[in-house]
Tab-separated table of C-alpha atoms in Angstrom:
chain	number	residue	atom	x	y	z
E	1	UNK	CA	-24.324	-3.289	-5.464
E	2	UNK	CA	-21.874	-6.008	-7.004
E	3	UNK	CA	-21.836	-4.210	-10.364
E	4	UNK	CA	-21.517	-0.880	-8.576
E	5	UNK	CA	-18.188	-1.901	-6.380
E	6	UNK	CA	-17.120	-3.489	-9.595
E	7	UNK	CA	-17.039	-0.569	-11.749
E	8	UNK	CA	-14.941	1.492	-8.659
E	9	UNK	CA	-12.636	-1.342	-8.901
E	10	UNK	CA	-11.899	-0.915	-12.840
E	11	UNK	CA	-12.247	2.672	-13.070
E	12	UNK	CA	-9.509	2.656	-10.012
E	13	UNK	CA	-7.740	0.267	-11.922
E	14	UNK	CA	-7.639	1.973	-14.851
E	15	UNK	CA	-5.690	5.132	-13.564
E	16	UNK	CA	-2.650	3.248	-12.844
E	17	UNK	CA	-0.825	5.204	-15.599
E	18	UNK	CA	-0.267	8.012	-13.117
E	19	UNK	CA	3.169	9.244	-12.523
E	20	UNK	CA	5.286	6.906	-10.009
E	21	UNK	CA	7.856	9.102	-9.332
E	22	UNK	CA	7.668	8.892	-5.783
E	23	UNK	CA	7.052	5.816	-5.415
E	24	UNK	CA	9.930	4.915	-7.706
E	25	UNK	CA	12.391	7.476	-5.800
E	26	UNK	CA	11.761	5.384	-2.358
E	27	UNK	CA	13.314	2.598	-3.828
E	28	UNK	CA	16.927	2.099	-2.064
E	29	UNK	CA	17.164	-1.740	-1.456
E	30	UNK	CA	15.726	-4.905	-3.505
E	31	UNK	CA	12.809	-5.448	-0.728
E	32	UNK	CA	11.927	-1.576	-1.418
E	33	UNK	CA	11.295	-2.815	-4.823
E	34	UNK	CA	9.603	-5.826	-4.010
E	35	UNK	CA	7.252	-3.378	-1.380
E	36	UNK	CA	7.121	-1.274	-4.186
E	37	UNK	CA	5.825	-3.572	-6.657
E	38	UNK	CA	3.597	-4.971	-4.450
E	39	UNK	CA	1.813	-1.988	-3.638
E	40	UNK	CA	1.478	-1.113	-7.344
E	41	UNK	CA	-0.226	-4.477	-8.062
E	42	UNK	CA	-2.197	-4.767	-4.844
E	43	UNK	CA	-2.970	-0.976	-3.074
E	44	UNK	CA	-2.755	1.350	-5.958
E	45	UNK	CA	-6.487	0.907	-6.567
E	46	UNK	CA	-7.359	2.004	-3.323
E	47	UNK	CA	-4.867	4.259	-1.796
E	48	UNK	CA	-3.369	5.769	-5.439
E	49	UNK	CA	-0.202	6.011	-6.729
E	50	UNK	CA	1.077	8.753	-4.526
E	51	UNK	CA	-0.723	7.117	-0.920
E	52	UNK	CA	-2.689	9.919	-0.777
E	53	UNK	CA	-6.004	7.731	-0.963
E	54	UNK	CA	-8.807	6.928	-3.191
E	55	UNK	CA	-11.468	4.709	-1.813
E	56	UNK	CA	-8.908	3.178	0.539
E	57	UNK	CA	-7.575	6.205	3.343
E	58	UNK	CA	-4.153	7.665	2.923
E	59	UNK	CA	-1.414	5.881	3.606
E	60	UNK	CA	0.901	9.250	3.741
E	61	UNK	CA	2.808	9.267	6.670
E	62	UNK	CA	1.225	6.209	7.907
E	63	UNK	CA	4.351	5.137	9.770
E	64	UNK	CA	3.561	8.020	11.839
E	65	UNK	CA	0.516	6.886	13.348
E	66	UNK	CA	0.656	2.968	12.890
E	67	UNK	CA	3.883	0.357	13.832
E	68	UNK	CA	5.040	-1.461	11.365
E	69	UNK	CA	2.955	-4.676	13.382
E	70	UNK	CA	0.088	-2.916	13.074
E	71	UNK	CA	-0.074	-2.476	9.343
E	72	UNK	CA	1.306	-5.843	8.969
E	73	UNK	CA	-1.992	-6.657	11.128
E	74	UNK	CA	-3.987	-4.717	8.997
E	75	UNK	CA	-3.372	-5.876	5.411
E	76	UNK	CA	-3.236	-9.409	6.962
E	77	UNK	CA	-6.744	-9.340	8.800
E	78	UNK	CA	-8.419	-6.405	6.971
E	79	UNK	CA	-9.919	-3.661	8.737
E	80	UNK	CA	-13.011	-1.385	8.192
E	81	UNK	CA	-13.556	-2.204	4.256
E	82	UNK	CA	-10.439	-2.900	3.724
E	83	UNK	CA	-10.330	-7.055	2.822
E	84	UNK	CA	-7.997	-9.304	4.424
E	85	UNK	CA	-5.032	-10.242	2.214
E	86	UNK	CA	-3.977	-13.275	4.191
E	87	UNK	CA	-5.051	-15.615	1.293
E	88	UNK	CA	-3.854	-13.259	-1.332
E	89	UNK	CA	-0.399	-12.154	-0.595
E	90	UNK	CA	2.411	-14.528	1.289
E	91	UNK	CA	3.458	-13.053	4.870
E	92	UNK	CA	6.762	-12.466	3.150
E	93	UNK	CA	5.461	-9.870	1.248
E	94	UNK	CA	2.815	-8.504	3.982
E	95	UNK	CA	5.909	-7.906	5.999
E	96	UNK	CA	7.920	-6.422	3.095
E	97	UNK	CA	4.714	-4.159	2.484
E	98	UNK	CA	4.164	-3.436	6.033
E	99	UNK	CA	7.955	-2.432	6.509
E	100	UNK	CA	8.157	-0.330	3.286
E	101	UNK	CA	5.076	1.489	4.855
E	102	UNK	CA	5.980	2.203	8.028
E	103	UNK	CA	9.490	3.414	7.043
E	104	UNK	CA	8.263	5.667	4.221
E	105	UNK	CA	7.831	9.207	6.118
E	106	UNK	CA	11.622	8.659	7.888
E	107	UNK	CA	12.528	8.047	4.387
E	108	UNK	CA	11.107	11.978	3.014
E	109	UNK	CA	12.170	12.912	6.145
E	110	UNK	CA	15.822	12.476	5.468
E	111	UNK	CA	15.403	14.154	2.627
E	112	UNK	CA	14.704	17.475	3.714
């Protein structure tokens, strides 16, 4: 089972060449970046390079249906499969992930 989940993990892992456009086009401030980079380096694997969701759900529009306390909650604690990042990432960056998240779909909204 191990060697299973492992092999997800790297063949996840491996797609990361995708194209970031979008991710790179919601980057407006210095702690968008830092979300940004975060996300590539900790969520891509899961929830791909456009949010739209791999093993991990889609985190489109999440903003939409979580607050920004409740995805902080989430990537701290974990949450149906999903491990708890609370000894991986600093709360710094869960926040700056969390925020970055929940702000996205005002972000494409203006846009329109």
């Amino acid at each position: 089972m191990l060697i299973m989940l492992a092999m997800l993990v790297l063949s996840a892992c491996s797609e990361r060449t995708e194209d970031d456009s979008a991710l790179r086009a919601s980057i407006v401030t210095p702690e968008e970046e830092k979300a940004v980079a975060l996300y590539k380096s900790q969520c891509l694997s899961c929830h791909a390079i456009d949010l739209g969701g791999r093993v991990g759900p889609s985190l489109k529009d999440v903003g939409t249906r979580l607050s920004e306390d409740e995805i902080r909650d989430i990537v701290t604690d974990g949450y149906r499969g999903m491990p708890s990042y609370r000894k991986i990432l600093e709360e710094s960056e869960i926040q700056s992930i969390a925020a970055w998240l929940a702000n996205m779909n005002e972000e494409q909204e203006g846009d329109t």
